[in-house]
GROMACS .gro file of C-alpha atoms in nm:
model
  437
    1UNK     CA    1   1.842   5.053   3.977
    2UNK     CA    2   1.978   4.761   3.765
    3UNK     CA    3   1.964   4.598   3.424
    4UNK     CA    4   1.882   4.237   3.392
    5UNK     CA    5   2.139   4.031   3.314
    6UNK     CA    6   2.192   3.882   2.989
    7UNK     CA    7   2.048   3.571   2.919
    8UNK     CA    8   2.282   3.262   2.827
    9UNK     CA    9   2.223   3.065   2.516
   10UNK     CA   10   2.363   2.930   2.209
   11UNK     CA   11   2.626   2.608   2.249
   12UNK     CA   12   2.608   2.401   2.537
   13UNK     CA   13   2.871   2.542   2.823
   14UNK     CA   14   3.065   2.221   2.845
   15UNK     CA   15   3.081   2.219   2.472
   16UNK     CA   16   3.243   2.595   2.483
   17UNK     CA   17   3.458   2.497   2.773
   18UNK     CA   18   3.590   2.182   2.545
   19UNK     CA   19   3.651   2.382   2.219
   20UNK     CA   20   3.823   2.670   2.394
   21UNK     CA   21   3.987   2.502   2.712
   22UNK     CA   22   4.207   2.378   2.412
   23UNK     CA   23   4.411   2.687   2.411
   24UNK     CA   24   4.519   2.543   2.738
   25UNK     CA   25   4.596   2.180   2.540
   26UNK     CA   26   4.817   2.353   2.301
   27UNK     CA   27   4.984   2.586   2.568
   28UNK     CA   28   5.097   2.307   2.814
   29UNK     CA   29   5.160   2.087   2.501
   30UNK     CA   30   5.419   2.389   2.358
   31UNK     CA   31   5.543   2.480   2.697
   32UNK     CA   32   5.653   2.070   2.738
   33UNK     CA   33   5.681   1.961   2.391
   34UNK     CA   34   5.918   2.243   2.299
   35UNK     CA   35   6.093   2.222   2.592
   36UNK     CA   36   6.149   1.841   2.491
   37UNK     CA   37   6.200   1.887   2.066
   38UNK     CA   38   6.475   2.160   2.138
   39UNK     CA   39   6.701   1.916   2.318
   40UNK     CA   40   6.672   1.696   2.034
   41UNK     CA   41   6.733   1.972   1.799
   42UNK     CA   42   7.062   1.967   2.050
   43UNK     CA   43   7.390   1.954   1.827
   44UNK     CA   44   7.577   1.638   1.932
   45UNK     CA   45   7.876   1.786   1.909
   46UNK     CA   46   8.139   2.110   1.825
   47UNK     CA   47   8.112   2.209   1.467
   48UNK     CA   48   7.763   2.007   1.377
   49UNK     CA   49   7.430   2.132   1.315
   50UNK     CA   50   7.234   2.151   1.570
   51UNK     CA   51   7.158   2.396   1.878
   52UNK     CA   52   7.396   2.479   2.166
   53UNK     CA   53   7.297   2.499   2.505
   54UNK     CA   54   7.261   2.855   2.513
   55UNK     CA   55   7.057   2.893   2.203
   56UNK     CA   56   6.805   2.627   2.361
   57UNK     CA   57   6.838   2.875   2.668
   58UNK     CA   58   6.722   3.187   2.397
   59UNK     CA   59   6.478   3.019   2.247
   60UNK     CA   60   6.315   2.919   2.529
   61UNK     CA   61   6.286   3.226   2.633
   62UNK     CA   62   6.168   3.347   2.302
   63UNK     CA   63   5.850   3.120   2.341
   64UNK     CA   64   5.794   3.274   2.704
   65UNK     CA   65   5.824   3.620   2.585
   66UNK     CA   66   5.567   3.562   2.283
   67UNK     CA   67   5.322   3.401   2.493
   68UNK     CA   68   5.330   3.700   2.715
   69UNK     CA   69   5.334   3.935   2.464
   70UNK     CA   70   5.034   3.772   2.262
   71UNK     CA   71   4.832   3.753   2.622
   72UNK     CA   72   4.889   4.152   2.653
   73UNK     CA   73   4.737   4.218   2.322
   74UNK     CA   74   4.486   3.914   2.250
   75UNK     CA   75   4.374   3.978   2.637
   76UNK     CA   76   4.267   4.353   2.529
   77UNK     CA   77   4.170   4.270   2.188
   78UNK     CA   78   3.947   4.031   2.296
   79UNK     CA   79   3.729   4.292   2.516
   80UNK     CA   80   3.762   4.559   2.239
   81UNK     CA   81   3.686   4.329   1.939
   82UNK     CA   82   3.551   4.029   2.070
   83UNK     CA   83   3.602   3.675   2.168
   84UNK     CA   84   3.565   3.496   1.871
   85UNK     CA   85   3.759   3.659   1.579
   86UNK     CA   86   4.035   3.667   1.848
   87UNK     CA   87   4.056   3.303   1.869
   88UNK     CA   88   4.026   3.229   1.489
   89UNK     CA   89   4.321   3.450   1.445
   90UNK     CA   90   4.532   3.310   1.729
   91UNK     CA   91   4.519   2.945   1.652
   92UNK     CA   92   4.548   3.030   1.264
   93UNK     CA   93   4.917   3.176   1.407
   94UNK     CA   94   4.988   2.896   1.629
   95UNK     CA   95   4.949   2.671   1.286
   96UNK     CA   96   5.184   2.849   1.114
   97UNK     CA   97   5.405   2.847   1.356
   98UNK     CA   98   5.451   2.466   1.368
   99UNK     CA   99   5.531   2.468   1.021
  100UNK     CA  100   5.881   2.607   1.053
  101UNK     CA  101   6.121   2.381   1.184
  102UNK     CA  102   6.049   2.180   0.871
  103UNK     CA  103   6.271   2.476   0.695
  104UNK     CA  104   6.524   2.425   0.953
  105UNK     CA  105   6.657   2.325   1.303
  106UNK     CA  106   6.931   2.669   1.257
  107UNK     CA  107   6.854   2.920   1.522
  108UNK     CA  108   6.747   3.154   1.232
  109UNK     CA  109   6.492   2.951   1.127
  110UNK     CA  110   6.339   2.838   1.478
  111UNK     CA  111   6.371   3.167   1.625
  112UNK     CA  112   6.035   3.278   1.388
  113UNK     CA  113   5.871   2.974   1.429
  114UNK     CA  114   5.872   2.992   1.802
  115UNK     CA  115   5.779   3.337   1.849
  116UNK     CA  116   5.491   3.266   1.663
  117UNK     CA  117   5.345   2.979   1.853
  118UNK     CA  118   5.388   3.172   2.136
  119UNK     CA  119   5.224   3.508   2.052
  120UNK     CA  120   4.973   3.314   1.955
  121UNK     CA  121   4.931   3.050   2.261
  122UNK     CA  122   4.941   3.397   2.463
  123UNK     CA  123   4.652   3.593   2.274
  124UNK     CA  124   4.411   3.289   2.285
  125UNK     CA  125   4.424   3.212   2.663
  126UNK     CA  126   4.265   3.546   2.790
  127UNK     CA  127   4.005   3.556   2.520
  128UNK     CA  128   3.909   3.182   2.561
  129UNK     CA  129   3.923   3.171   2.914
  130UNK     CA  130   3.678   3.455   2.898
  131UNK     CA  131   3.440   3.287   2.628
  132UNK     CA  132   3.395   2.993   2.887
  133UNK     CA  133   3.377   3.224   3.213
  134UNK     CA  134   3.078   3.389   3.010
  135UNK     CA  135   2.876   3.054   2.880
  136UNK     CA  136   2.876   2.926   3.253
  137UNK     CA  137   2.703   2.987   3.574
  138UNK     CA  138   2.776   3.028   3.936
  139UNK     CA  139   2.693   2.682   3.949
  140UNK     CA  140   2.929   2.543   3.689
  141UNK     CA  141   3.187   2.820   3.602
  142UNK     CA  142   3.446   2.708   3.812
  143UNK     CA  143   3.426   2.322   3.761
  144UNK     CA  144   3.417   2.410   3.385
  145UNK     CA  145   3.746   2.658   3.456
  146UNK     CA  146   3.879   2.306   3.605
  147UNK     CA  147   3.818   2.151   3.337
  148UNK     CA  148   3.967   2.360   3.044
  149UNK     CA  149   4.280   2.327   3.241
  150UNK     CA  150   4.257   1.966   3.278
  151UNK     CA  151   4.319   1.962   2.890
  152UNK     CA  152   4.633   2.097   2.978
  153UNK     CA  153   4.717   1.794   3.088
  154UNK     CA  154   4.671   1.630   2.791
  155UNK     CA  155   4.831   1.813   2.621
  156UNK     CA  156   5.170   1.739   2.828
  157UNK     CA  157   5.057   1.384   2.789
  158UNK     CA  158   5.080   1.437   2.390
  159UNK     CA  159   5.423   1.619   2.446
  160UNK     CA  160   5.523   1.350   2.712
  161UNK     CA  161   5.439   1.027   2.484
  162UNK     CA  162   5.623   1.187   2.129
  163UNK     CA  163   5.940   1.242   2.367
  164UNK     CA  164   5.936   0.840   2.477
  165UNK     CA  165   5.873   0.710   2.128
  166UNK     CA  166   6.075   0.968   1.964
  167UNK     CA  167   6.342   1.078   2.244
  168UNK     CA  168   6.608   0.879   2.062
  169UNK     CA  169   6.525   0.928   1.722
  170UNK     CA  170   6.669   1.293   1.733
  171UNK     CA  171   6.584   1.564   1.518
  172UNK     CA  172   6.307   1.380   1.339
  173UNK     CA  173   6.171   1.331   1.689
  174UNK     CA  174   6.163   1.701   1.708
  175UNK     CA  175   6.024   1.762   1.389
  176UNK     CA  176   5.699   1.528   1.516
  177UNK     CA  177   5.669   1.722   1.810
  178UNK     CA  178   5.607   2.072   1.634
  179UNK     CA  179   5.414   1.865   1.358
  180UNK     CA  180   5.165   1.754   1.661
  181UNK     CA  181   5.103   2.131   1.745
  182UNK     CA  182   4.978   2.200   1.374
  183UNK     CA  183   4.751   1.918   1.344
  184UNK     CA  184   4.582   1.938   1.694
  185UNK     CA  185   4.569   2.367   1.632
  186UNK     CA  186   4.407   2.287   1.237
  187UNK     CA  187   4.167   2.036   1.425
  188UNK     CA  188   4.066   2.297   1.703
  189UNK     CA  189   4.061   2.569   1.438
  190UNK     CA  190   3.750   2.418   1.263
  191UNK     CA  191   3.583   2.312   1.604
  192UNK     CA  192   3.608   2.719   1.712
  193UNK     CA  193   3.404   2.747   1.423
  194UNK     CA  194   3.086   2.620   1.625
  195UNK     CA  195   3.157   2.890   1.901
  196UNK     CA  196   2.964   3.201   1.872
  197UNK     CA  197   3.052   3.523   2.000
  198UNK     CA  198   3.027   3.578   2.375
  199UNK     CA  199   2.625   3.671   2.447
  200UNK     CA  200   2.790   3.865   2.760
  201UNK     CA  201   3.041   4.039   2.595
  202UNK     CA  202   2.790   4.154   2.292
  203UNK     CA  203   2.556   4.323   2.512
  204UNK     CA  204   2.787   4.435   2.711
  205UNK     CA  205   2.915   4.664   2.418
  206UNK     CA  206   2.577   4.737   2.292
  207UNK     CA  207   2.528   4.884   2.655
  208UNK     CA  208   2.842   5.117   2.624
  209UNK     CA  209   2.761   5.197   2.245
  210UNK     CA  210   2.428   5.340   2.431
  211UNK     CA  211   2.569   5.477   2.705
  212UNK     CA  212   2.340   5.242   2.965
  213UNK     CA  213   2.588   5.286   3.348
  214UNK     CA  214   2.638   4.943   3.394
  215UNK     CA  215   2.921   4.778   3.561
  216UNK     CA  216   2.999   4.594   3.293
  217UNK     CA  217   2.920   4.861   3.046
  218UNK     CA  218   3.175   5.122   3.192
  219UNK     CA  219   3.409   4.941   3.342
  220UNK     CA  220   3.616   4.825   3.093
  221UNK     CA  221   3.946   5.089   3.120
  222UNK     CA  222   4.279   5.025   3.177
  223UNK     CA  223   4.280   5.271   3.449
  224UNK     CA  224   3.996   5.082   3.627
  225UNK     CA  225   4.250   4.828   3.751
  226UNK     CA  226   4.383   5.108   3.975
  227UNK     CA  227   4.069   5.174   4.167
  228UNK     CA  228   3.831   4.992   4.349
  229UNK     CA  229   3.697   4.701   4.381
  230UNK     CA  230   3.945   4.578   4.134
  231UNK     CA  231   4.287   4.721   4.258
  232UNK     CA  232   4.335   4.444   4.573
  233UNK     CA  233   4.284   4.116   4.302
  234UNK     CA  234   4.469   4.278   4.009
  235UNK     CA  235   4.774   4.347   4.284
  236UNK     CA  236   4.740   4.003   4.377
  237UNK     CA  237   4.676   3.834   4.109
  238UNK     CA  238   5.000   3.974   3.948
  239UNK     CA  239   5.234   3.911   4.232
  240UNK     CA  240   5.104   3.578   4.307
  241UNK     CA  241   5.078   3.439   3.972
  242UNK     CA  242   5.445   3.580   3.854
  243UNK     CA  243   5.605   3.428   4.138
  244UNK     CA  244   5.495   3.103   4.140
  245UNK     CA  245   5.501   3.079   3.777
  246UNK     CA  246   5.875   3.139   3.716
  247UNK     CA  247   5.953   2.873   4.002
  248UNK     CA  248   5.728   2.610   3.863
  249UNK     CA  249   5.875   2.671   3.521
  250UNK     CA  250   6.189   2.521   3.601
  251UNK     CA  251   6.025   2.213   3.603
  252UNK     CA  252   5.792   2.221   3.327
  253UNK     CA  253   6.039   2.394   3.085
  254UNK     CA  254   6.360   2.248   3.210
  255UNK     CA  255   6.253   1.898   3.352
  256UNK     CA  256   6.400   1.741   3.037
  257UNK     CA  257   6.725   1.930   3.065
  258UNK     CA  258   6.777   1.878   3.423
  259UNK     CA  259   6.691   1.450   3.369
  260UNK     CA  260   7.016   1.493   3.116
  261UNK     CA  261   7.240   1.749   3.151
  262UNK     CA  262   7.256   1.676   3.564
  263UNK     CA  263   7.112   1.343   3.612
  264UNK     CA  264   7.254   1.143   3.292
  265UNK     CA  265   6.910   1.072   3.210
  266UNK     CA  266   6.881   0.945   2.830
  267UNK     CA  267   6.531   1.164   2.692
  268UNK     CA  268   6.333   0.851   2.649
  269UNK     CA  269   6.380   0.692   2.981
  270UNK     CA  270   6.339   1.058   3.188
  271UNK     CA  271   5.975   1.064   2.955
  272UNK     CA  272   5.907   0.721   3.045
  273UNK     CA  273   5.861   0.775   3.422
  274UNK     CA  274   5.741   1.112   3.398
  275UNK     CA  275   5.432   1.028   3.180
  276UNK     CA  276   5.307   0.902   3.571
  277UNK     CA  277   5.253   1.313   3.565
  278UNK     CA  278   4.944   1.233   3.357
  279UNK     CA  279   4.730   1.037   3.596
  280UNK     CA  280   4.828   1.309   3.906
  281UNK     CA  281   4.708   1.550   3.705
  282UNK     CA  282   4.359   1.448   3.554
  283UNK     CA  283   4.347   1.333   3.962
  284UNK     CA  284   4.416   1.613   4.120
  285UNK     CA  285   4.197   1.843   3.837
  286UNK     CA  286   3.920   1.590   3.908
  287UNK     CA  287   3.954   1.637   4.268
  288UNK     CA  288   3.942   2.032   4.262
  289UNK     CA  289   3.644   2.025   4.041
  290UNK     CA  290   3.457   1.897   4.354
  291UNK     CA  291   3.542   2.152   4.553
  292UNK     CA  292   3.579   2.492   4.305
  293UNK     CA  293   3.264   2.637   4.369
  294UNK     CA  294   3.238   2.565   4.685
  295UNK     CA  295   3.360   2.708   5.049
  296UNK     CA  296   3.621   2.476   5.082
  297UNK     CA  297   3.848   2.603   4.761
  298UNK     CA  298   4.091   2.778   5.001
  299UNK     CA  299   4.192   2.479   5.228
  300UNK     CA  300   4.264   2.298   4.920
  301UNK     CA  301   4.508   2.587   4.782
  302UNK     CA  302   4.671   2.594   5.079
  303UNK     CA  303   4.727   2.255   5.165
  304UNK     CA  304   4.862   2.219   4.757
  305UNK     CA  305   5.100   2.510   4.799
  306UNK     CA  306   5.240   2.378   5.123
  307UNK     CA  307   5.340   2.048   4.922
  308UNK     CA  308   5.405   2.205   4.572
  309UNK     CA  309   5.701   2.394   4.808
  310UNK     CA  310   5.761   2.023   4.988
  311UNK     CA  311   5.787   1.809   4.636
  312UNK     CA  312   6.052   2.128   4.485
  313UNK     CA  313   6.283   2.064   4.742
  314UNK     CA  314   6.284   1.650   4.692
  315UNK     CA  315   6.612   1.659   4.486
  316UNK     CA  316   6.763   1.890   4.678
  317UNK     CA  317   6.786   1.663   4.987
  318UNK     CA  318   6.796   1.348   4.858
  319UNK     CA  319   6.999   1.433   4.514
  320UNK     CA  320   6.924   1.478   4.120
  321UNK     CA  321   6.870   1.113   4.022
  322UNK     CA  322   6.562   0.924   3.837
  323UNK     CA  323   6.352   0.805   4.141
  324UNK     CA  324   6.364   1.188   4.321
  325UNK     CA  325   6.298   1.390   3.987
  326UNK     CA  326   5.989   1.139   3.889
  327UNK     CA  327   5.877   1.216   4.246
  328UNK     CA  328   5.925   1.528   4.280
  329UNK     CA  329   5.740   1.591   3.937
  330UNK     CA  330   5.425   1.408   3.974
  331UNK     CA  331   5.380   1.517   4.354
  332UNK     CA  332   5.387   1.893   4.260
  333UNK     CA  333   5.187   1.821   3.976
  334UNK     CA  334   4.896   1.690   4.167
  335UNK     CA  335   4.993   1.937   4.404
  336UNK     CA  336   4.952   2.232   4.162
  337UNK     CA  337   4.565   2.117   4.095
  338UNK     CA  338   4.425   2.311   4.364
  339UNK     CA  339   4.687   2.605   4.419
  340UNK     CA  340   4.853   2.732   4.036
  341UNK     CA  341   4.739   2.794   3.693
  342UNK     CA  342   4.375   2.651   3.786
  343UNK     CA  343   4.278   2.876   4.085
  344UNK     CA  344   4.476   3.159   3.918
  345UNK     CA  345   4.208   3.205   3.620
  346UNK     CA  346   3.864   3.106   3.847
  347UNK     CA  347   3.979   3.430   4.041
  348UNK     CA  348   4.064   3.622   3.717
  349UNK     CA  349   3.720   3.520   3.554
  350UNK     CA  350   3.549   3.551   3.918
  351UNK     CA  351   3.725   3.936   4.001
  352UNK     CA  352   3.683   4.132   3.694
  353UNK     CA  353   3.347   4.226   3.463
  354UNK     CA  354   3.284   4.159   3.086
  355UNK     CA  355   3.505   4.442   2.895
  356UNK     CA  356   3.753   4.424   3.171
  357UNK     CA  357   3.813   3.976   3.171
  358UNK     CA  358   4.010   3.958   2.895
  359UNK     CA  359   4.226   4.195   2.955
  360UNK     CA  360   4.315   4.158   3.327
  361UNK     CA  361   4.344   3.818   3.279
  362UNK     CA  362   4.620   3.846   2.919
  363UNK     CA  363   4.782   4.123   3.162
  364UNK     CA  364   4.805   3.864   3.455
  365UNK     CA  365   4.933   3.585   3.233
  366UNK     CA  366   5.130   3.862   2.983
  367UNK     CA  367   5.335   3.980   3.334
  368UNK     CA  368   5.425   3.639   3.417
  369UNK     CA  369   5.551   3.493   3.126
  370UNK     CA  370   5.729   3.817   3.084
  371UNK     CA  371   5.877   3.751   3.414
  372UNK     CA  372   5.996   3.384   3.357
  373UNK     CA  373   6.085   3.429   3.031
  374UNK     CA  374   6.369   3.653   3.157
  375UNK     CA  375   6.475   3.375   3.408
  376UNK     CA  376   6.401   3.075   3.138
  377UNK     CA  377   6.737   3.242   2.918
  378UNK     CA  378   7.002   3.215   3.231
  379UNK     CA  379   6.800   2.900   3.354
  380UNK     CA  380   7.021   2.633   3.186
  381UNK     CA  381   7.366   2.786   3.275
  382UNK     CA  382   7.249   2.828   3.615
  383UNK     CA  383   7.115   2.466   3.635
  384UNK     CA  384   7.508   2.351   3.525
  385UNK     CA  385   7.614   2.573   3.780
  386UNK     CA  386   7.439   2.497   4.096
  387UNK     CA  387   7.141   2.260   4.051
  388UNK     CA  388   7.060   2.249   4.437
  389UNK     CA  389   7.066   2.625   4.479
  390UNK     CA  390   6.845   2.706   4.166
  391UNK     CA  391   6.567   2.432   4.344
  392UNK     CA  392   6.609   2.612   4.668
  393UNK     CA  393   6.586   2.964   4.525
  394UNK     CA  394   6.276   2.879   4.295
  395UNK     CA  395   6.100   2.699   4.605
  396UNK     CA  396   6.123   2.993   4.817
  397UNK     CA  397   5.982   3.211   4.535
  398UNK     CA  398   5.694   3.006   4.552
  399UNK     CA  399   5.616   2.961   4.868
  400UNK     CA  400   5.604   3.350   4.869
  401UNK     CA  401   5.373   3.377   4.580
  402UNK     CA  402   5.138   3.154   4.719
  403UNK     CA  403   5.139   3.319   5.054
  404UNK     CA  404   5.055   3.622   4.860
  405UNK     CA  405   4.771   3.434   4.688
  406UNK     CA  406   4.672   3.340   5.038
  407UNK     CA  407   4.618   3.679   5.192
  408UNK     CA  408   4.457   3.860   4.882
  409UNK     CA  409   4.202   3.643   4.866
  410UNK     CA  410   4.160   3.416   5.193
  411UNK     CA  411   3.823   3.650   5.253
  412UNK     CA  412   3.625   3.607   4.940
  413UNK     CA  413   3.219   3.720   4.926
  414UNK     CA  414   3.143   3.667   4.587
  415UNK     CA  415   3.172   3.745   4.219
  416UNK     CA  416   3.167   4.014   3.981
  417UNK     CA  417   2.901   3.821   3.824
  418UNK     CA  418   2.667   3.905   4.094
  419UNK     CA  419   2.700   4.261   4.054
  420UNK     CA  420   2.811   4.387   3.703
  421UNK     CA  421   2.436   4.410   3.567
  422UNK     CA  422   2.408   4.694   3.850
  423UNK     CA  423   2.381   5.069   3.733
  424UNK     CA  424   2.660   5.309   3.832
  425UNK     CA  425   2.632   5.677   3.904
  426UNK     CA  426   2.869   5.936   3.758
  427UNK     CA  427   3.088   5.971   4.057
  428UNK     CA  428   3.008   5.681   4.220
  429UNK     CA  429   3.281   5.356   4.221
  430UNK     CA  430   3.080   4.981   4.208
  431UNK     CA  431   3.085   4.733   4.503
  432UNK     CA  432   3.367   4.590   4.615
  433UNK     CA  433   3.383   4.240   4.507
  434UNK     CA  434   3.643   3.965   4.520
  435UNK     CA  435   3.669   3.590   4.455
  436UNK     CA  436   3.412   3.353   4.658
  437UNK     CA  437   3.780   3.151   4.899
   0.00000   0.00000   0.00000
């Protein structure tokens, strides 16, 4: 026996996957843009105020660590509570969060300020990610996944742009990064107005209020990640996105710090060349969109992670200078548009049902940035160290984690969208189902 499935309306799903594929805008924007205002917050010398290395080290870390906490509890918020008084909250935080460096570039005052933008960036991903996965079809969900990412992009573009007009202009350059996160989260704040609650997600707890055996009515426990069909993608999921996401955050968070501290690079000039990352982005995101709901999704992740690995290793062999950082940037950008953060959350959304989404995919995220938060702190004193053996060792982690990606989910047959309006017996456990390769 089974339930029919509840029928989408309300906004248009591109419309939803605009509004709340900026949480991914303002993440990538933070993750860069920080990464960029804290080396102007950089004291420029003993005795002046300012940061020190180390305390850039800590706070990036701090950011990290909030954005993983905030995806452990917005994720399961989201399927206890809902979708959309999640996401008010979150970018209401993220807001506030901006505000504080204008108290302050002290590590007292930034340390707050930080930590909030991150527990926020981290609860709104899950629950937004959801909200789109749950206004699309087959047909569309993963191109639309594509695209919410894609804003990502923009949103290093935004970061990427303040730091070449700005880069020498210091702290105040700083102080217009963080200012750029409040207005674009005040702007997106009154746009999530227009998103309703999640039609999916609302009968899906009027089902469990009644006690109708649905997939998606009962399957929404923590302990349901621990049994079939969902055990083999959470395990995967977890392993492959950790991995690869504390080696590509070397780049992403420490590009900046490598161009100067190892290269010489002045901020502006570094900025200059890297905003070439832009283009290889919305190209490669373009490109994948093509192909995400179709058969031919898994050559395309496996062809990126091969040169993701390849593009790591450029400054390694040929040496930290402008020309092999640029390159090796943009490549494994458009590289990472068919194997990372994209194909990570169309097999999240794909591999888990409605009161489950949210929360496996905050836990995914939560894990990660838990993970390379830890390694962000010890990141820049192991840069000064040994630059060429932190590239090696971060390339290697990757090419594990996407080997792992590989073999959890090289034999896909569908999604838990096909199935999770099926009834369940007492005993019984649902269908296996993974993510369509």
């Amino acid at each position: 026996m089974t339930t029919t499935a509840p029928t989408r309306s309300g906004p248009n799903a591109w419309w939803v996957g605009f509004v709340c594929g900026m949480a991914t805008f303002v993440d990538a924007a933070a993750t860069t843009g920080i990464g960029i205002a804290l080396v102007l917050f950089l004291a420029p010398g003993p005795g002046a105020p300012g940061l020190t290395n180390d305390q850039l080290g800590l706070l990036t870390g701090v950011l990290t660590a909030g954005v993983a906490a905030g995806a452990l509890i917005g994720g399961r918020l989201g399927d206890r509570y809902g979708r959309r008084k999640v996401f008010l909250v979150t970018m209401s935080i993220i807001v506030i969060g901006a505000a504080t460096p204008f108290f302050g570039i002290s590590l007292a005052v930034l340390l707050p300020g930080v930590a909030l933008i991150g527990l926020g960036v981290g609860a709104d991903l899950p629950v937004a990610l959801a909200t789109i996965s749950e206004a699309a079809t087959d047909k569309n969900r993963g191109k639309i996944l594509v695209f919410s990412n894609l804003l990502g992009g923009f949103g290093i573009l935004l970061a990427v742009l303040i730091g070449i007009f700005f880069g020498s202009a210091g702290a105040t350059g700083g102080h217009i990064m963080f200012a750029s996160f409040g207005i674009v989260g005040v702007v997106v704040l009154v746009l999530r107005l227009t998103i309703p609650e999640s039609a999916a997600w609302s009968v899906a707890r009027e089902e469990r209020t009644e006690g109708v055996r649905t997939v998606r009515a009962q399957r929404g426990r923590i302990a349901d990640f621990g049994r079939r069909p969902y055990r083999r993608a959470f395990i995967t999921l977890l392993i492959f996105y950790t991995l690869t996401s504390i080696a590509i955050s070397v780049a992403g968070s420490f590009g900046t710090f490598v161009a100067v501290s190892v290269a010489s690079i002045p901020v502006n000039e570094y900025q200059s060349w890297t905003i070439l990352a832009m283009p290889a982005a919305v190209l490669g995101a373009l490109w994948f969109m093509s192909v995400a709901d179709t058969r031919f999704r898994m050559a395309y992740f496996v062809i990126g992670s091969i040169a993701v690995v390849v593009f790591n290793l450029v400054p390694v062999v040929f040496g930290f200078s402008l020309p092999t950082l640029v390159v090796s940037v943009v490549g494994s950008t458009f590289a990472g548009a068919f194997c990372f953060e994209t194909i990570m959350k169309v097999w999240t959304q794909e591999s888990f049902p409605t009161l489950l989404r949210s929360t496996a995919q905050g836990t995914i995220y939560g894990v990660a940035r838990f993970a390379t938060a830890g390694f962000n702190v010890v990141t820049p004193a192991l840069i000064i160290l040994n630059p060429q053996a932190v590239y090696i060792v971060v390339s290697a982690i990757a090419l594990v984690g996407f080997l792992v990606g590989w073999i959890g989910f090289r034999r896909g047959t569908g999604t838990v969208f096909d199935t999770e309006d099926q009834t369940v017996p007492l005993t019984a456990a649902t269908p296996a189902v993974h993510a369509t390769a």
